[in-house]
Amino acid sequence: MTASRRTIHIHCDQWHLAWDHSISPIATIRSGETLTFDLLDAACGQITENSTIEAVKTLDFSQVDQVNGPIYVEGAEPGDTLEIEMVDLQPATWGWTAIIPGFGLLADEFSEPALKIWQLEGGANGWGEFAPGIKLPLEPFCGEIGLAPAASGAHSTIPPYRHGGNMDTKHLTKGAHLYLPVEVTGALFSIGDGHAAQGDGEVCGTAIETPMQATLRLTVRKDIQVPEPQFLTAGPLTPRTNTAGYYATDGIGPDLMEATRNAIRHMIDYLQRTYHLSRADAYMLCSVAVDLKLCEVVDAPHWVVSAFLPLSIFTNPA
């Protein structure tokens, strides 16, 4: 059987909760082989399609952002690059978005939990309805993609690192190729955190979180070296939402983070005023649909951050 034809299946219960090179691999593959992962949602099954707000209130944060793996890739050595091709990404028929107290860009302003359960139709090319008159096209990807670090000990799966991790990069959709620097023998690859859709920035800390079936091809590249993650997108970027105009709000100031917060605050105000959303719903919609962009970073002392709202998601005129 050739490497290109063999497919290995990783089950949803084969997960771990830290980036740690001492964790034993659950499978060994040859370079160029394909794997299919059945992934739980980012809450590790604590939130289901029948959950209520109580699930957010009782969420055990020590169990979130689990990743499936690790996978030992034969021939991978420190200094190499692992190429991860997104062959197929299929979300479940449901997902969730939440405001989790203490988490997100505006955590100090949103102290009460909120939960939105989505019904997702049509698979990877389908839709999710946020509210009457607001439909989001699905563009699935995985937020957590990474390799084991050379540094000893357990490293949290919550942040991103040079070896990958919780990158939450919405452009790593089907057809994209991600390149990660290998730090340990075998690379020790893991993945998780399925997203059906997300805005650049994921401002409230959650996207449309969903169980995911992810099919990937892992290839050791000895001909290229990357210092930190790099990727080739399938392109064009977000083609299913780039079908109409955008409304953008700016945040301007000497502090990039505060300018970012202001851009989202202004967008929340706009969504409340124009589409009559609650403040919590407007914040969650920003997280799943609004893209943050650095529009100007060279004219000190002030920088410009813009929040872009795709008007194509609204089925009724404002």
PDB file of C-alpha atoms in Angstrom:
ATOM      1  CA  MET A   1       0.000   0.000   0.000  1.00  0.00           C
ATOM      2  CA  THR A   2       1.494   3.338  -0.991  1.00  0.00           C
ATOM      3  CA  ALA A   3       1.818   6.296   1.369  1.00  0.00           C
ATOM      4  CA  SER A   4      -0.508   8.388  -0.775  1.00  0.00           C
ATOM      5  CA  ARG A   5      -3.349   5.842  -0.431  1.00  0.00           C
ATOM      6  CA  ARG A   6      -3.234   4.963   3.272  1.00  0.00           C
ATOM      7  CA  THR A   7      -5.510   7.013   5.557  1.00  0.00           C
ATOM      8  CA  ILE A   8      -5.307   6.882   9.351  1.00  0.00           C
ATOM      9  CA  HIS A   9      -8.352   7.682  11.492  1.00  0.00           C
ATOM     10  CA  ILE A  10      -7.931   9.534  14.811  1.00  0.00           C
ATOM     11  CA  HIS A  11     -10.961   9.288  17.102  1.00  0.00           C
ATOM     12  CA  CYS A  12     -12.564  12.094  19.098  1.00  0.00           C
ATOM     13  CA  ASP A  13     -11.428  10.665  22.459  1.00  0.00           C
ATOM     14  CA  GLN A  14      -7.727  10.668  21.499  1.00  0.00           C
ATOM     15  CA  TRP A  15      -6.888  14.130  22.847  1.00  0.00           C
ATOM     16  CA  HIS A  16      -4.552  15.882  25.270  1.00  0.00           C
ATOM     17  CA  LEU A  17      -4.485  19.257  27.007  1.00  0.00           C
ATOM     18  CA  ALA A  18      -0.939  20.618  26.647  1.00  0.00           C
ATOM     19  CA  TRP A  19       1.888  21.027  24.161  1.00  0.00           C
ATOM     20  CA  ASP A  20       4.474  18.700  25.667  1.00  0.00           C
ATOM     21  CA  HIS A  21       7.089  16.610  23.885  1.00  0.00           C
ATOM     22  CA  SER A  22       6.922  13.978  26.634  1.00  0.00           C
ATOM     23  CA  ILE A  23       3.382  12.935  25.581  1.00  0.00           C
ATOM     24  CA  SER A  24       3.576   9.629  23.733  1.00  0.00           C
ATOM     25  CA  PRO A  25       2.328   9.670  20.131  1.00  0.00           C
ATOM     26  CA  ILE A  26      -0.935   7.868  19.398  1.00  0.00           C
ATOM     27  CA  ALA A  27       0.008   7.092  15.794  1.00  0.00           C
ATOM     28  CA  THR A  28       3.055   7.035  13.539  1.00  0.00           C
ATOM     29  CA  ILE A  29       2.844   7.958   9.858  1.00  0.00           C
ATOM     30  CA  ARG A  30       5.127   8.310   6.890  1.00  0.00           C
ATOM     31  CA  SER A  31       5.718  11.682   5.303  1.00  0.00           C
ATOM     32  CA  GLY A  32       2.980  12.406   2.763  1.00  0.00           C
ATOM     33  CA  GLU A  33       0.310  10.260   4.380  1.00  0.00           C
ATOM     34  CA  THR A  34      -3.232  11.418   5.073  1.00  0.00           C
ATOM     35  CA  LEU A  35      -5.069  11.402   8.393  1.00  0.00           C
ATOM     36  CA  THR A  36      -8.701  11.995   9.280  1.00  0.00           C
ATOM     37  CA  PHE A  37      -9.462  13.431  12.722  1.00  0.00           C
ATOM     38  CA  ASP A  38     -12.851  13.359  14.447  1.00  0.00           C
ATOM     39  CA  LEU A  39     -12.631  16.398  16.733  1.00  0.00           C
ATOM     40  CA  LEU A  40     -14.802  17.480  19.626  1.00  0.00           C
ATOM     41  CA  ASP A  41     -15.692  21.151  19.969  1.00  0.00           C
ATOM     42  CA  ALA A  42     -13.319  23.437  21.882  1.00  0.00           C
ATOM     43  CA  ALA A  43     -15.229  22.866  25.137  1.00  0.00           C
ATOM     44  CA  CYS A  44     -14.278  19.168  25.004  1.00  0.00           C
ATOM     45  CA  GLY A  45     -17.938  18.175  24.884  1.00  0.00           C
ATOM     46  CA  GLN A  46     -19.010  20.301  27.857  1.00  0.00           C
ATOM     47  CA  ILE A  47     -21.352  22.305  25.592  1.00  0.00           C
ATOM     48  CA  THR A  48     -23.829  20.433  23.375  1.00  0.00           C
ATOM     49  CA  GLU A  49     -26.553  21.432  20.938  1.00  0.00           C
ATOM     50  CA  ASN A  50     -29.043  21.153  23.817  1.00  0.00           C
ATOM     51  CA  SER A  51     -27.053  23.237  26.312  1.00  0.00           C
ATOM     52  CA  THR A  52     -28.350  26.307  28.111  1.00  0.00           C
ATOM     53  CA  ILE A  53     -26.519  29.261  29.647  1.00  0.00           C
ATOM     54  CA  GLU A  54     -25.807  27.028  32.665  1.00  0.00           C
ATOM     55  CA  ALA A  55     -23.182  25.184  30.596  1.00  0.00           C
ATOM     56  CA  VAL A  56     -21.200  28.416  30.240  1.00  0.00           C
ATOM     57  CA  LYS A  57     -21.572  29.236  33.935  1.00  0.00           C
ATOM     58  CA  THR A  58     -20.211  25.817  34.938  1.00  0.00           C
ATOM     59  CA  LEU A  59     -17.592  25.487  32.175  1.00  0.00           C
ATOM     60  CA  ASP A  60     -14.388  23.849  33.417  1.00  0.00           C
ATOM     61  CA  PHE A  61     -11.805  26.044  31.712  1.00  0.00           C
ATOM     62  CA  SER A  62      -9.008  23.572  32.476  1.00  0.00           C
ATOM     63  CA  GLN A  63     -10.620  21.194  29.957  1.00  0.00           C
ATOM     64  CA  VAL A  64     -11.032  23.570  26.997  1.00  0.00           C
ATOM     65  CA  ASP A  65      -8.958  23.769  23.810  1.00  0.00           C
ATOM     66  CA  GLN A  66      -7.982  20.110  23.853  1.00  0.00           C
ATOM     67  CA  VAL A  67      -6.090  18.851  20.794  1.00  0.00           C
ATOM     68  CA  ASN A  68      -6.092  15.416  19.168  1.00  0.00           C
ATOM     69  CA  GLY A  69      -2.777  13.664  18.773  1.00  0.00           C
ATOM     70  CA  PRO A  70       0.153  13.736  18.941  1.00  0.00           C
ATOM     71  CA  ILE A  71       1.136  12.198  15.606  1.00  0.00           C
ATOM     72  CA  TYR A  72       4.722  11.079  15.029  1.00  0.00           C
ATOM     73  CA  VAL A  73       5.854  11.808  11.460  1.00  0.00           C
ATOM     74  CA  GLU A  74       8.746   9.630  10.344  1.00  0.00           C
ATOM     75  CA  GLY A  75      11.786  11.541   9.126  1.00  0.00           C
ATOM     76  CA  ALA A  76      10.903  14.823  10.827  1.00  0.00           C
ATOM     77  CA  GLU A  77      13.883  16.306  12.677  1.00  0.00           C
ATOM     78  CA  PRO A  78      14.541  19.633  14.424  1.00  0.00           C
ATOM     79  CA  GLY A  79      15.176  22.291  11.791  1.00  0.00           C
ATOM     80  CA  ASP A  80      12.814  20.713   9.266  1.00  0.00           C
ATOM     81  CA  THR A  81       9.420  22.109   8.315  1.00  0.00           C
ATOM     82  CA  LEU A  82       6.151  20.197   8.514  1.00  0.00           C
ATOM     83  CA  GLU A  83       3.717  21.004   5.716  1.00  0.00           C
ATOM     84  CA  ILE A  84       0.074  20.514   6.673  1.00  0.00           C
ATOM     85  CA  GLU A  85      -2.376  20.440   3.759  1.00  0.00           C
ATOM     86  CA  MET A  86      -6.050  21.000   4.616  1.00  0.00           C
ATOM     87  CA  VAL A  87      -7.589  18.307   2.415  1.00  0.00           C
ATOM     88  CA  ASP A  88     -11.141  18.551   3.791  1.00  0.00           C
ATOM     89  CA  LEU A  89     -12.881  20.186   6.742  1.00  0.00           C
ATOM     90  CA  GLN A  90     -16.463  19.259   7.597  1.00  0.00           C
ATOM     91  CA  PRO A  91     -18.332  20.879  10.519  1.00  0.00           C
ATOM     92  CA  ALA A  92     -21.100  19.231  12.521  1.00  0.00           C
ATOM     93  CA  THR A  93     -24.756  20.203  12.096  1.00  0.00           C
ATOM     94  CA  TRP A  94     -24.574  22.487  15.136  1.00  0.00           C
ATOM     95  CA  GLY A  95     -22.202  24.898  16.840  1.00  0.00           C
ATOM     96  CA  TRP A  96     -22.022  27.448  19.622  1.00  0.00           C
ATOM     97  CA  THR A  97     -20.761  30.941  20.328  1.00  0.00           C
ATOM     98  CA  ALA A  98     -20.437  32.251  23.883  1.00  0.00           C
ATOM     99  CA  ILE A  99     -19.377  35.152  26.001  1.00  0.00           C
ATOM    100  CA  ILE A 100     -17.246  33.609  28.735  1.00  0.00           C
ATOM    101  CA  PRO A 101     -16.693  35.927  31.729  1.00  0.00           C
ATOM    102  CA  GLY A 102     -13.052  36.990  32.041  1.00  0.00           C
ATOM    103  CA  PHE A 103     -12.265  36.057  28.433  1.00  0.00           C
ATOM    104  CA  GLY A 104     -12.117  38.081  25.210  1.00  0.00           C
ATOM    105  CA  LEU A 105     -11.110  41.519  23.964  1.00  0.00           C
ATOM    106  CA  LEU A 106     -13.728  43.378  26.028  1.00  0.00           C
ATOM    107  CA  ALA A 107     -13.765  41.061  29.040  1.00  0.00           C
ATOM    108  CA  ASP A 108     -14.042  43.967  31.493  1.00  0.00           C
ATOM    109  CA  GLU A 109     -17.210  45.189  29.759  1.00  0.00           C
ATOM    110  CA  PHE A 110     -19.009  41.852  29.356  1.00  0.00           C
ATOM    111  CA  SER A 111     -19.104  40.221  32.774  1.00  0.00           C
ATOM    112  CA  GLU A 112     -22.283  38.181  32.214  1.00  0.00           C
ATOM    113  CA  PRO A 113     -22.191  34.890  30.277  1.00  0.00           C
ATOM    114  CA  ALA A 114     -24.123  34.443  27.041  1.00  0.00           C
ATOM    115  CA  LEU A 115     -24.647  31.457  24.752  1.00  0.00           C
ATOM    116  CA  LYS A 116     -25.814  31.139  21.157  1.00  0.00           C
ATOM    117  CA  ILE A 117     -26.543  27.643  19.790  1.00  0.00           C
ATOM    118  CA  TRP A 118     -26.354  27.522  15.988  1.00  0.00           C
ATOM    119  CA  GLN A 119     -28.041  25.107  13.615  1.00  0.00           C
ATOM    120  CA  LEU A 120     -25.632  24.624  10.700  1.00  0.00           C
ATOM    121  CA  GLU A 121     -27.028  23.553   7.345  1.00  0.00           C
ATOM    122  CA  GLY A 122     -25.334  22.331   4.198  1.00  0.00           C
ATOM    123  CA  GLY A 123     -21.996  21.132   5.545  1.00  0.00           C
ATOM    124  CA  ALA A 124     -18.798  22.983   4.685  1.00  0.00           C
ATOM    125  CA  ASN A 125     -20.565  25.044   2.007  1.00  0.00           C
ATOM    126  CA  GLY A 126     -23.619  25.751   4.118  1.00  0.00           C
ATOM    127  CA  TRP A 127     -25.021  28.474   6.339  1.00  0.00           C
ATOM    128  CA  GLY A 128     -25.799  29.301   9.933  1.00  0.00           C
ATOM    129  CA  GLU A 129     -28.524  31.729  10.990  1.00  0.00           C
ATOM    130  CA  PHE A 130     -27.472  34.082  13.783  1.00  0.00           C
ATOM    131  CA  ALA A 131     -30.880  35.742  14.051  1.00  0.00           C
ATOM    132  CA  PRO A 132     -33.765  36.411  11.665  1.00  0.00           C
ATOM    133  CA  GLY A 133     -32.299  38.374   8.771  1.00  0.00           C
ATOM    134  CA  ILE A 134     -28.657  37.531   9.598  1.00  0.00           C
ATOM    135  CA  LYS A 135     -27.121  34.456   7.904  1.00  0.00           C
ATOM    136  CA  LEU A 136     -23.413  33.581   7.902  1.00  0.00           C
ATOM    137  CA  PRO A 137     -21.795  31.456   5.193  1.00  0.00           C
ATOM    138  CA  LEU A 138     -19.678  28.686   6.688  1.00  0.00           C
ATOM    139  CA  GLU A 139     -15.931  28.635   6.031  1.00  0.00           C
ATOM    140  CA  PRO A 140     -14.597  25.857   8.298  1.00  0.00           C
ATOM    141  CA  PHE A 141     -11.108  25.723   9.746  1.00  0.00           C
ATOM    142  CA  CYS A 142      -9.365  24.544  12.918  1.00  0.00           C
ATOM    143  CA  GLY A 143      -8.102  27.070  15.452  1.00  0.00           C
ATOM    144  CA  GLU A 144      -5.567  24.767  17.131  1.00  0.00           C
ATOM    145  CA  ILE A 145      -2.828  23.362  14.876  1.00  0.00           C
ATOM    146  CA  GLY A 146       0.650  22.762  16.214  1.00  0.00           C
ATOM    147  CA  LEU A 147       3.715  20.698  17.001  1.00  0.00           C
ATOM    148  CA  ALA A 148       5.394  19.797  20.264  1.00  0.00           C
ATOM    149  CA  PRO A 149       7.957  22.356  21.480  1.00  0.00           C
ATOM    150  CA  ALA A 150      11.562  21.577  22.310  1.00  0.00           C
ATOM    151  CA  ALA A 151      11.204  23.281  25.695  1.00  0.00           C
ATOM    152  CA  SER A 152      10.474  20.826  28.486  1.00  0.00           C
ATOM    153  CA  GLY A 153       7.224  20.737  30.425  1.00  0.00           C
ATOM    154  CA  ALA A 154       3.556  21.260  29.676  1.00  0.00           C
ATOM    155  CA  HIS A 155       2.676  24.402  27.713  1.00  0.00           C
ATOM    156  CA  SER A 156      -0.910  25.675  27.670  1.00  0.00           C
ATOM    157  CA  THR A 157      -2.984  25.189  24.530  1.00  0.00           C
ATOM    158  CA  ILE A 158      -4.656  28.611  25.016  1.00  0.00           C
ATOM    159  CA  PRO A 159      -2.014  30.873  23.312  1.00  0.00           C
ATOM    160  CA  PRO A 160      -0.185  30.555  19.978  1.00  0.00           C
ATOM    161  CA  TYR A 161       3.560  29.869  19.755  1.00  0.00           C
ATOM    162  CA  ARG A 162       6.268  29.726  17.080  1.00  0.00           C
ATOM    163  CA  HIS A 163       5.494  25.991  16.706  1.00  0.00           C
ATOM    164  CA  GLY A 164       1.785  26.681  16.165  1.00  0.00           C
ATOM    165  CA  GLY A 165      -0.951  26.268  18.740  1.00  0.00           C
ATOM    166  CA  ASN A 166      -4.103  28.343  19.103  1.00  0.00           C
ATOM    167  CA  MET A 167      -3.578  30.483  16.004  1.00  0.00           C
ATOM    168  CA  ASP A 168      -7.291  30.943  15.158  1.00  0.00           C
ATOM    169  CA  THR A 169      -6.379  31.873  11.582  1.00  0.00           C
ATOM    170  CA  LYS A 170      -9.598  31.839   9.556  1.00  0.00           C
ATOM    171  CA  HIS A 171      -7.770  31.502   6.227  1.00  0.00           C
ATOM    172  CA  LEU A 172      -6.558  27.941   6.955  1.00  0.00           C
ATOM    173  CA  THR A 173      -9.572  26.527   5.135  1.00  0.00           C
ATOM    174  CA  LYS A 174      -9.800  23.604   2.703  1.00  0.00           C
ATOM    175  CA  GLY A 175      -6.928  23.750   0.225  1.00  0.00           C
ATOM    176  CA  ALA A 176      -4.604  25.821   2.415  1.00  0.00           C
ATOM    177  CA  HIS A 177      -1.061  24.675   3.262  1.00  0.00           C
ATOM    178  CA  LEU A 178       0.403  25.514   6.682  1.00  0.00           C
ATOM    179  CA  TYR A 179       4.157  25.354   7.362  1.00  0.00           C
ATOM    180  CA  LEU A 180       5.368  24.838  10.939  1.00  0.00           C
ATOM    181  CA  PRO A 181       8.939  24.648  12.281  1.00  0.00           C
ATOM    182  CA  VAL A 182       9.837  21.224  13.672  1.00  0.00           C
ATOM    183  CA  GLU A 183      11.466  21.382  17.108  1.00  0.00           C
ATOM    184  CA  VAL A 184      11.533  17.682  18.131  1.00  0.00           C
ATOM    185  CA  THR A 185      12.103  14.377  16.381  1.00  0.00           C
ATOM    186  CA  GLY A 186       8.870  13.170  14.816  1.00  0.00           C
ATOM    187  CA  ALA A 187       7.304  16.663  14.939  1.00  0.00           C
ATOM    188  CA  LEU A 188       4.466  15.390  17.221  1.00  0.00           C
ATOM    189  CA  PHE A 189       1.546  17.042  15.445  1.00  0.00           C
ATOM    190  CA  SER A 190      -1.840  17.767  17.056  1.00  0.00           C
ATOM    191  CA  ILE A 191      -5.022  19.598  16.004  1.00  0.00           C
ATOM    192  CA  GLY A 192      -8.368  20.710  17.449  1.00  0.00           C
ATOM    193  CA  ASP A 193     -10.788  23.609  18.010  1.00  0.00           C
ATOM    194  CA  GLY A 194     -13.076  23.323  14.990  1.00  0.00           C
ATOM    195  CA  HIS A 195     -14.628  26.582  13.785  1.00  0.00           C
ATOM    196  CA  ALA A 196     -17.490  26.752  11.290  1.00  0.00           C
ATOM    197  CA  ALA A 197     -16.889  30.505  10.776  1.00  0.00           C
ATOM    198  CA  GLN A 198     -14.988  33.321  12.474  1.00  0.00           C
ATOM    199  CA  GLY A 199     -14.102  36.957  12.023  1.00  0.00           C
ATOM    200  CA  ASP A 200     -10.415  37.910  11.972  1.00  0.00           C
ATOM    201  CA  GLY A 201      -9.630  38.585  15.623  1.00  0.00           C
ATOM    202  CA  GLU A 202     -12.275  36.333  17.268  1.00  0.00           C
ATOM    203  CA  VAL A 203     -12.916  39.265  19.574  1.00  0.00           C
ATOM    204  CA  CYS A 204     -15.207  37.703  22.185  1.00  0.00           C
ATOM    205  CA  GLY A 205     -12.959  34.641  22.405  1.00  0.00           C
ATOM    206  CA  THR A 206     -15.242  32.186  20.621  1.00  0.00           C
ATOM    207  CA  ALA A 207     -16.118  31.606  16.966  1.00  0.00           C
ATOM    208  CA  ILE A 208     -18.864  29.265  15.760  1.00  0.00           C
ATOM    209  CA  GLU A 209     -17.343  26.439  17.782  1.00  0.00           C
ATOM    210  CA  THR A 210     -18.239  23.032  16.368  1.00  0.00           C
ATOM    211  CA  PRO A 211     -17.142  19.406  16.270  1.00  0.00           C
ATOM    212  CA  MET A 212     -15.155  18.869  13.092  1.00  0.00           C
ATOM    213  CA  GLN A 213     -13.980  16.093  10.835  1.00  0.00           C
ATOM    214  CA  ALA A 214     -10.605  17.226   9.500  1.00  0.00           C
ATOM    215  CA  THR A 215      -8.673  15.400   6.788  1.00  0.00           C
ATOM    216  CA  LEU A 216      -5.025  16.472   6.484  1.00  0.00           C
ATOM    217  CA  ARG A 217      -1.867  15.482   4.634  1.00  0.00           C
ATOM    218  CA  LEU A 218       1.395  15.820   6.600  1.00  0.00           C
ATOM    219  CA  THR A 219       4.655  16.133   4.682  1.00  0.00           C
ATOM    220  CA  VAL A 220       8.177  16.648   6.005  1.00  0.00           C
ATOM    221  CA  ARG A 221       9.965  19.422   4.113  1.00  0.00           C
ATOM    222  CA  LYS A 222      13.741  19.434   4.409  1.00  0.00           C
ATOM    223  CA  ASP A 223      14.121  21.932   1.571  1.00  0.00           C
ATOM    224  CA  ILE A 224      12.590  24.884   3.431  1.00  0.00           C
ATOM    225  CA  GLN A 225      12.918  26.333   6.927  1.00  0.00           C
ATOM    226  CA  VAL A 226      10.413  28.679   8.578  1.00  0.00           C
ATOM    227  CA  PRO A 227      11.149  30.614  11.808  1.00  0.00           C
ATOM    228  CA  GLU A 228       7.449  30.817  12.729  1.00  0.00           C
ATOM    229  CA  PRO A 229       4.194  29.636  11.107  1.00  0.00           C
ATOM    230  CA  GLN A 230       3.664  30.545   7.460  1.00  0.00           C
ATOM    231  CA  PHE A 231       0.833  29.519   5.170  1.00  0.00           C
ATOM    232  CA  LEU A 232      -0.345  29.395   1.579  1.00  0.00           C
ATOM    233  CA  THR A 233      -4.052  30.135   1.296  1.00  0.00           C
ATOM    234  CA  ALA A 234      -6.390  28.457  -1.132  1.00  0.00           C
ATOM    235  CA  GLY A 235      -7.725  31.954  -1.963  1.00  0.00           C
ATOM    236  CA  PRO A 236      -9.474  34.145  -2.664  1.00  0.00           C
ATOM    237  CA  LEU A 237      -9.919  35.131   0.977  1.00  0.00           C
ATOM    238  CA  THR A 238     -13.431  34.536   2.356  1.00  0.00           C
ATOM    239  CA  PRO A 239     -15.020  34.326  -1.111  1.00  0.00           C
ATOM    240  CA  ARG A 240     -18.436  33.452   0.287  1.00  0.00           C
ATOM    241  CA  THR A 241     -18.678  36.716   2.255  1.00  0.00           C
ATOM    242  CA  ASN A 242     -16.880  38.979  -0.223  1.00  0.00           C
ATOM    243  CA  THR A 243     -20.062  39.402  -2.249  1.00  0.00           C
ATOM    244  CA  ALA A 244     -21.224  42.872  -1.170  1.00  0.00           C
ATOM    245  CA  GLY A 245     -20.063  46.014   0.580  1.00  0.00           C
ATOM    246  CA  TYR A 246     -18.630  46.476   4.037  1.00  0.00           C
ATOM    247  CA  TYR A 247     -19.292  48.909   6.857  1.00  0.00           C
ATOM    248  CA  ALA A 248     -16.160  49.705   8.878  1.00  0.00           C
ATOM    249  CA  THR A 249     -15.529  51.426  12.186  1.00  0.00           C
ATOM    250  CA  ASP A 250     -12.112  52.821  13.161  1.00  0.00           C
ATOM    251  CA  GLY A 251     -10.192  52.921  16.405  1.00  0.00           C
ATOM    252  CA  ILE A 252      -7.362  55.472  16.449  1.00  0.00           C
ATOM    253  CA  GLY A 253      -4.730  56.061  19.118  1.00  0.00           C
ATOM    254  CA  PRO A 254      -1.193  55.447  20.362  1.00  0.00           C
ATOM    255  CA  ASP A 255      -1.999  52.021  21.864  1.00  0.00           C
ATOM    256  CA  LEU A 256      -2.792  49.288  19.317  1.00  0.00           C
ATOM    257  CA  MET A 257      -4.814  47.195  21.736  1.00  0.00           C
ATOM    258  CA  GLU A 258      -6.922  50.131  22.892  1.00  0.00           C
ATOM    259  CA  ALA A 259      -7.439  51.239  19.287  1.00  0.00           C
ATOM    260  CA  THR A 260      -8.593  47.677  18.536  1.00  0.00           C
ATOM    261  CA  ARG A 261     -11.003  47.742  21.458  1.00  0.00           C
ATOM    262  CA  ASN A 262     -12.391  51.082  20.294  1.00  0.00           C
ATOM    263  CA  ALA A 263     -12.959  49.789  16.771  1.00  0.00           C
ATOM    264  CA  ILE A 264     -15.021  46.906  18.183  1.00  0.00           C
ATOM    265  CA  ARG A 265     -16.853  49.167  20.649  1.00  0.00           C
ATOM    266  CA  HIS A 266     -17.879  51.410  17.777  1.00  0.00           C
ATOM    267  CA  MET A 267     -19.017  48.397  15.739  1.00  0.00           C
ATOM    268  CA  ILE A 268     -21.085  47.101  18.661  1.00  0.00           C
ATOM    269  CA  ASP A 269     -22.763  50.499  18.889  1.00  0.00           C
ATOM    270  CA  TYR A 270     -23.421  50.453  15.129  1.00  0.00           C
ATOM    271  CA  LEU A 271     -24.971  46.970  15.242  1.00  0.00           C
ATOM    272  CA  GLN A 272     -27.190  47.933  18.168  1.00  0.00           C
ATOM    273  CA  ARG A 273     -28.315  51.135  16.513  1.00  0.00           C
ATOM    274  CA  THR A 274     -28.766  49.829  12.987  1.00  0.00           C
ATOM    275  CA  TYR A 275     -29.878  46.215  13.417  1.00  0.00           C
ATOM    276  CA  HIS A 276     -31.425  46.437  16.896  1.00  0.00           C
ATOM    277  CA  LEU A 277     -29.241  43.727  18.407  1.00  0.00           C
ATOM    278  CA  SER A 278     -28.597  43.466  22.115  1.00  0.00           C
ATOM    279  CA  ARG A 279     -25.108  44.497  23.158  1.00  0.00           C
ATOM    280  CA  ALA A 280     -24.172  40.879  23.938  1.00  0.00           C
ATOM    281  CA  ASP A 281     -25.461  39.639  20.571  1.00  0.00           C
ATOM    282  CA  ALA A 282     -23.619  42.448  18.760  1.00  0.00           C
ATOM    283  CA  TYR A 283     -20.380  41.445  20.512  1.00  0.00           C
ATOM    284  CA  MET A 284     -20.801  37.778  19.561  1.00  0.00           C
ATOM    285  CA  LEU A 285     -21.633  38.724  15.961  1.00  0.00           C
ATOM    286  CA  CYS A 286     -18.400  40.741  15.842  1.00  0.00           C
ATOM    287  CA  SER A 287     -16.508  37.621  16.899  1.00  0.00           C
ATOM    288  CA  VAL A 288     -17.928  35.410  14.154  1.00  0.00           C
ATOM    289  CA  ALA A 289     -18.269  37.901  11.265  1.00  0.00           C
ATOM    290  CA  VAL A 290     -16.218  41.099  11.700  1.00  0.00           C
ATOM    291  CA  ASP A 291     -12.626  41.276  10.413  1.00  0.00           C
ATOM    292  CA  LEU A 292     -10.024  43.408  12.196  1.00  0.00           C
ATOM    293  CA  LYS A 293      -7.388  45.017   9.978  1.00  0.00           C
ATOM    294  CA  LEU A 294      -4.352  47.177  10.672  1.00  0.00           C
ATOM    295  CA  CYS A 295      -4.996  50.042   8.282  1.00  0.00           C
ATOM    296  CA  GLU A 296      -2.137  52.328   9.355  1.00  0.00           C
ATOM    297  CA  VAL A 297       0.859  51.630  11.607  1.00  0.00           C
ATOM    298  CA  VAL A 298       3.581  54.007  10.391  1.00  0.00           C
ATOM    299  CA  ASP A 299       2.417  57.519  11.303  1.00  0.00           C
ATOM    300  CA  ALA A 300       3.340  57.711  14.977  1.00  0.00           C
ATOM    301  CA  PRO A 301       2.104  58.417  17.535  1.00  0.00           C
ATOM    302  CA  HIS A 302      -1.324  57.171  16.408  1.00  0.00           C
ATOM    303  CA  TRP A 303      -2.301  53.921  14.678  1.00  0.00           C
ATOM    304  CA  VAL A 304      -5.537  53.023  12.853  1.00  0.00           C
ATOM    305  CA  VAL A 305      -7.369  49.735  13.425  1.00  0.00           C
ATOM    306  CA  SER A 306     -10.546  49.098  11.427  1.00  0.00           C
ATOM    307  CA  ALA A 307     -13.348  46.616  12.046  1.00  0.00           C
ATOM    308  CA  PHE A 308     -14.962  45.448   8.778  1.00  0.00           C
ATOM    309  CA  LEU A 309     -18.562  44.191   8.829  1.00  0.00           C
ATOM    310  CA  PRO A 310     -19.628  42.224   5.700  1.00  0.00           C
ATOM    311  CA  LEU A 311     -23.043  43.509   4.662  1.00  0.00           C
ATOM    312  CA  SER A 312     -23.686  40.318   2.709  1.00  0.00           C
ATOM    313  CA  ILE A 313     -24.701  38.524   5.937  1.00  0.00           C
ATOM    314  CA  PHE A 314     -27.846  40.643   6.253  1.00  0.00           C
ATOM    315  CA  THR A 315     -30.820  39.355   4.298  1.00  0.00           C
ATOM    316  CA  ASN A 316     -32.927  42.435   5.109  1.00  0.00           C
ATOM    317  CA  PRO A 317     -31.820  46.015   4.412  1.00  0.00           C
ATOM    318  CA  ALA A 318     -30.778  48.098   7.430  1.00  0.00           C
TER     319      ALA A 318
END
